[in-house]
Short mmCIF file of C-alpha atoms in Angstrom, two decimals:
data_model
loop_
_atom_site.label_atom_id
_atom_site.label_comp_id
_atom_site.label_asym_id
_atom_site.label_seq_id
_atom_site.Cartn_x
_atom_site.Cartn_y
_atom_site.Cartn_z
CA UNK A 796 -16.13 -6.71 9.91
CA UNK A 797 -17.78 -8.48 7.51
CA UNK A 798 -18.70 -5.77 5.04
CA UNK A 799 -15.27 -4.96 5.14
CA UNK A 800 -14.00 -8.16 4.63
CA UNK A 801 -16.79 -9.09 1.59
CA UNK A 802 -15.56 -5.60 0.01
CA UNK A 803 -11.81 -6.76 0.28
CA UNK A 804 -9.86 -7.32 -2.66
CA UNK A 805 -7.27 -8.96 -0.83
CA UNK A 806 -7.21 -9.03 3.48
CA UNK A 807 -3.89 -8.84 5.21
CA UNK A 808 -3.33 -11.02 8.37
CA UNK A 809 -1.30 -9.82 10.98
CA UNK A 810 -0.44 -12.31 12.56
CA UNK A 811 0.43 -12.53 16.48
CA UNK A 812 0.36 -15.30 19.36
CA UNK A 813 -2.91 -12.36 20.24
CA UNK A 814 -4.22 -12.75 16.68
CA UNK A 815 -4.41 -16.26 17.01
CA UNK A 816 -6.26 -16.28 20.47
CA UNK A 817 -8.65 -13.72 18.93
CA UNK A 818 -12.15 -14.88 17.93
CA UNK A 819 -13.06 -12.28 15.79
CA UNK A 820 -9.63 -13.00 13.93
CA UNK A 821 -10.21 -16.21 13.49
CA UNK A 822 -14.06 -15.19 12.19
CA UNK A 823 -12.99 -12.28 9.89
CA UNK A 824 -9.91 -14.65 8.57
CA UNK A 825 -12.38 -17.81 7.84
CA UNK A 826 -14.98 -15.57 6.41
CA UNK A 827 -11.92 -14.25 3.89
CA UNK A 828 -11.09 -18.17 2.91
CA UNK A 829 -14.59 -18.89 2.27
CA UNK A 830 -14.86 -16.06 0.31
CA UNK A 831 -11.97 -17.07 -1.89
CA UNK A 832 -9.96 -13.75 -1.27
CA UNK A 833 -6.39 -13.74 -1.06
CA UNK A 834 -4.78 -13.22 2.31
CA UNK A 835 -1.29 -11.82 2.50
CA UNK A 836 0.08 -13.29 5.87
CA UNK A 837 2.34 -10.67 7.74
CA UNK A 838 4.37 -12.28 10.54
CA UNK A 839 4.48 -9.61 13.67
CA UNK A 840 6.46 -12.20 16.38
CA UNK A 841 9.41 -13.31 15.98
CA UNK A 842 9.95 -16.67 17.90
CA UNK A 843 6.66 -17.35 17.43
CA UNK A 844 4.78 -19.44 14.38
CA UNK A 845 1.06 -19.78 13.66
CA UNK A 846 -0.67 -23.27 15.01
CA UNK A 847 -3.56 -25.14 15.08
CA UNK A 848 -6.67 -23.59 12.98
CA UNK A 849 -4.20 -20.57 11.65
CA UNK A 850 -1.88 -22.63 10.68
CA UNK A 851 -4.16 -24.74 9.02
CA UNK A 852 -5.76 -21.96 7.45
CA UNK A 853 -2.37 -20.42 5.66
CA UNK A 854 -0.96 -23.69 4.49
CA UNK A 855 2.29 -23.16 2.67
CA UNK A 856 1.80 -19.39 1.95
CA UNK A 857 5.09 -17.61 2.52
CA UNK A 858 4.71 -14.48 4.97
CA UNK A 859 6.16 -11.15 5.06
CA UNK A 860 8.39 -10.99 8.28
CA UNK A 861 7.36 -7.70 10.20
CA UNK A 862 8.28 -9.04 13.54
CA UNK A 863 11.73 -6.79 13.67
CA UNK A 864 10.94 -2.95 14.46
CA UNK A 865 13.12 -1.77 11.28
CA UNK A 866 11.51 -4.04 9.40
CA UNK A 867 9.64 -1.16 7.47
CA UNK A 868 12.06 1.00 7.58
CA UNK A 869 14.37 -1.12 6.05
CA UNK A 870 12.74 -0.62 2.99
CA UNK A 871 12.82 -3.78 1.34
CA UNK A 872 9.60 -5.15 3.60
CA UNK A 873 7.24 -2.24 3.30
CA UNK A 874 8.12 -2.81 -1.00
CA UNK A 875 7.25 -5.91 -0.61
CA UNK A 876 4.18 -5.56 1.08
CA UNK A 877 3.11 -3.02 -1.11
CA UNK A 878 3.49 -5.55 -3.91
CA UNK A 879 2.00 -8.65 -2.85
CA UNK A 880 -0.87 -6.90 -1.91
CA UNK A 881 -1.11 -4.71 -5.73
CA UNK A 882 -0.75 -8.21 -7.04
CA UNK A 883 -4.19 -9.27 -6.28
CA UNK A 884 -5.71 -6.34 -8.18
CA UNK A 885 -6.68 -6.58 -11.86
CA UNK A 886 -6.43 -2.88 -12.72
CA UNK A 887 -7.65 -2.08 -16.03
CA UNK A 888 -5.79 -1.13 -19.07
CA UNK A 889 -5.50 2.91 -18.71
CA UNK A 890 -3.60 5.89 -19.44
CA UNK A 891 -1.84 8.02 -16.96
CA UNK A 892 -2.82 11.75 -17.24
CA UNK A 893 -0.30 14.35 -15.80
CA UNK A 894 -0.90 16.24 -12.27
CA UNK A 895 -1.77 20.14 -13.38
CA UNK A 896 -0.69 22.93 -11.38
CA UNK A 897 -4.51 24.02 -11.45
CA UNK A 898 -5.40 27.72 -12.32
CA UNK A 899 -7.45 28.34 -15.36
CA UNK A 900 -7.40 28.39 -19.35
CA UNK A 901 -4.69 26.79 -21.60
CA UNK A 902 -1.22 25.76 -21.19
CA UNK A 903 -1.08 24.71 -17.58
CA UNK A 904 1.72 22.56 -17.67
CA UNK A 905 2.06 19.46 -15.42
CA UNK A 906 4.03 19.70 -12.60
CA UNK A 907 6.17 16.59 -13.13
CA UNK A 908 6.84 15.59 -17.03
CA UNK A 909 7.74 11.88 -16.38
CA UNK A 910 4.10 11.17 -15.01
CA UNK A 911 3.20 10.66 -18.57
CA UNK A 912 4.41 7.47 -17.51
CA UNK A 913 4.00 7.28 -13.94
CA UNK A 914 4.45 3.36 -13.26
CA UNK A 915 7.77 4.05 -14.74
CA UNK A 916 8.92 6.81 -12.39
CA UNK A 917 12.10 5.92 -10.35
CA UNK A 918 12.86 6.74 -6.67
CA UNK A 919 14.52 10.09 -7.69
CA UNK A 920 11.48 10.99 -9.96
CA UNK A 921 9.18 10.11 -7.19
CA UNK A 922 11.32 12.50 -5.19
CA UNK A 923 11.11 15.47 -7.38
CA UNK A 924 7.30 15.31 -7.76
CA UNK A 925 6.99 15.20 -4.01
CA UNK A 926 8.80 18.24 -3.43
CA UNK A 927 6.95 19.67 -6.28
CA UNK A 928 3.77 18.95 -4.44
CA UNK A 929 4.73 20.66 -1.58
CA UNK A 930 5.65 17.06 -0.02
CA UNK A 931 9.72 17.38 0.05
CA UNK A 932 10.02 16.53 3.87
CA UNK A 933 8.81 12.83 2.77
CA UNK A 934 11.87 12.45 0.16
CA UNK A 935 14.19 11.33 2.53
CA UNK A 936 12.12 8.52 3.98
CA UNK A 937 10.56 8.03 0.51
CA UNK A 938 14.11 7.19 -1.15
CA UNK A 939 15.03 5.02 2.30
CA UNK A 940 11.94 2.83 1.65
CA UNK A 941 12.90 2.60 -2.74
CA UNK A 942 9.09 3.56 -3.33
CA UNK A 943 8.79 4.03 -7.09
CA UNK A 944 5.78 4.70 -9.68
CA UNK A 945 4.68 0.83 -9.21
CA UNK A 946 4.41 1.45 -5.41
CA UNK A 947 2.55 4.47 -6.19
CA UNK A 948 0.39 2.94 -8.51
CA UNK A 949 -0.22 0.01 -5.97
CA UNK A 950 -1.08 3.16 -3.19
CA UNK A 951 -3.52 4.32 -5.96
CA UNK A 952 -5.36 1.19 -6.58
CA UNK A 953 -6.04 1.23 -2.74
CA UNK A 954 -7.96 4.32 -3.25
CA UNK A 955 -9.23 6.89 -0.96
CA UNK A 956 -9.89 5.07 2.33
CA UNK A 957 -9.18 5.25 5.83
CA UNK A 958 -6.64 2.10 5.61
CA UNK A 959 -4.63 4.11 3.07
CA UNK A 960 -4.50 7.16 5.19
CA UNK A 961 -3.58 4.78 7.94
CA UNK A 962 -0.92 3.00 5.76
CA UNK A 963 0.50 6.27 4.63
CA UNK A 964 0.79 7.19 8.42
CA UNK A 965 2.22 4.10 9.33
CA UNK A 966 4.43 2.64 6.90
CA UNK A 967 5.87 6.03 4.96
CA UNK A 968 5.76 8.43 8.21
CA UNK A 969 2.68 11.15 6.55
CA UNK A 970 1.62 12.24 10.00
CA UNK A 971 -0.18 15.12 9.45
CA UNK A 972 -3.72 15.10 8.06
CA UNK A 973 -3.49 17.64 5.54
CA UNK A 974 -0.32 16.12 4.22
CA UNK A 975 -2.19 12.53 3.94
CA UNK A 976 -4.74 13.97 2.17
CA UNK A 977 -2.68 16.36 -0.10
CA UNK A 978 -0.43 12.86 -0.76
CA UNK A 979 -3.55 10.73 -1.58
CA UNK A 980 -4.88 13.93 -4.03
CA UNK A 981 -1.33 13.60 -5.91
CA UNK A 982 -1.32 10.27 -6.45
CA UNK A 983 -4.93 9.58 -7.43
CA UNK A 984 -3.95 12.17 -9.85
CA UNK A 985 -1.30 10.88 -11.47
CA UNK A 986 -3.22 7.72 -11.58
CA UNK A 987 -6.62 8.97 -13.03
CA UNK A 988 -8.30 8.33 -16.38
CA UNK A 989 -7.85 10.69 -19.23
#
């Protein structure tokens, strides 16, 4: 818990009336102030509101209401997750390189042309290079949830971990390993330094 919490670049709190009883919450969320790491309060009760030490410990901060089950897939929430958490990373100046269809010697062409600028990419562009990755049954859910090249790029600075495969799972619906896996490849991809 620790190690994972010192190697955070931000640490989401999900808070509960059970996260707030929890001792190893309350540890892991104390070591994160002391630390000086951002936390990104999520609220997962409705009817219910953080007191005493939790309370005390998020202040003012605004939280992200996840206490609704439709919450994420309304769309709006999972975006805005997404981007309160990319906020806290200080990616460095880079430029995208384009996703290759692979094979060997000159001319492979990319398989998208707009990830020349993939931060840029709207829904419907992010829809086309799914289903040109062999990802189109995720357009649908993709397009519900407005996820763009910004959430991508936000998905990219998370990097290759078991919370992204997790989030993936969770918040867009990639069930299937192989598909996780084959979604993390395109995106660190489209993502990676020339």
């Amino acid at each position: 818990m620790a190690a994972a919490v010192e190697g955070a670049k931000v640490v989401v709190v999900a808070m509960s009336g059970s996260y707030q009883m929890s001792a190893n919450c309350r540890l892991e969320a104390e070591f994160a102030l002391t630390l000086h790491k951002p936390i990104v309060p999520l609220m997962m009760e409705s009817q219910w509101r953080p007191t005493g030490w939790l309370g005390l410990l998020l202040g003012a901060k605004l939280y992200i209401d996840l206490s609704k089950p439709s919450a994420l897939t309304a769309g709006g929430k999972a975006r805005e997750l997404i981007k309160e958490v990319s906020q806290h990373y200080h990616p460095h100046k880079h430029v995208s390189k384009p996703v290759s269809t692979g094979g060997s010697g000159e001319g492979v062409a990319p398989t998208h042309e707009i990830v020349k600028n993939a931060r840029t990419m709207s829904v419907d562009e992010v829809g086309k290079l799914l289903q040109e990755n062999g990802l189109n049954q995720y357009q649908n859910t993709f397009r519900d949830l407005g996820i763009d090249g910004e959430v991508l790029f936000a998905l990219s600075r998370m990097g290759h971990t078991h919370e992204t495969a997790d989030h993936l799972n969770t918040v867009f619906g990639v069930a299937k390993p192989t598909h996780t896996l084959k979604m993390m490849r395109m995106i660190s991809d489209i993502f990676s330094l020339n």
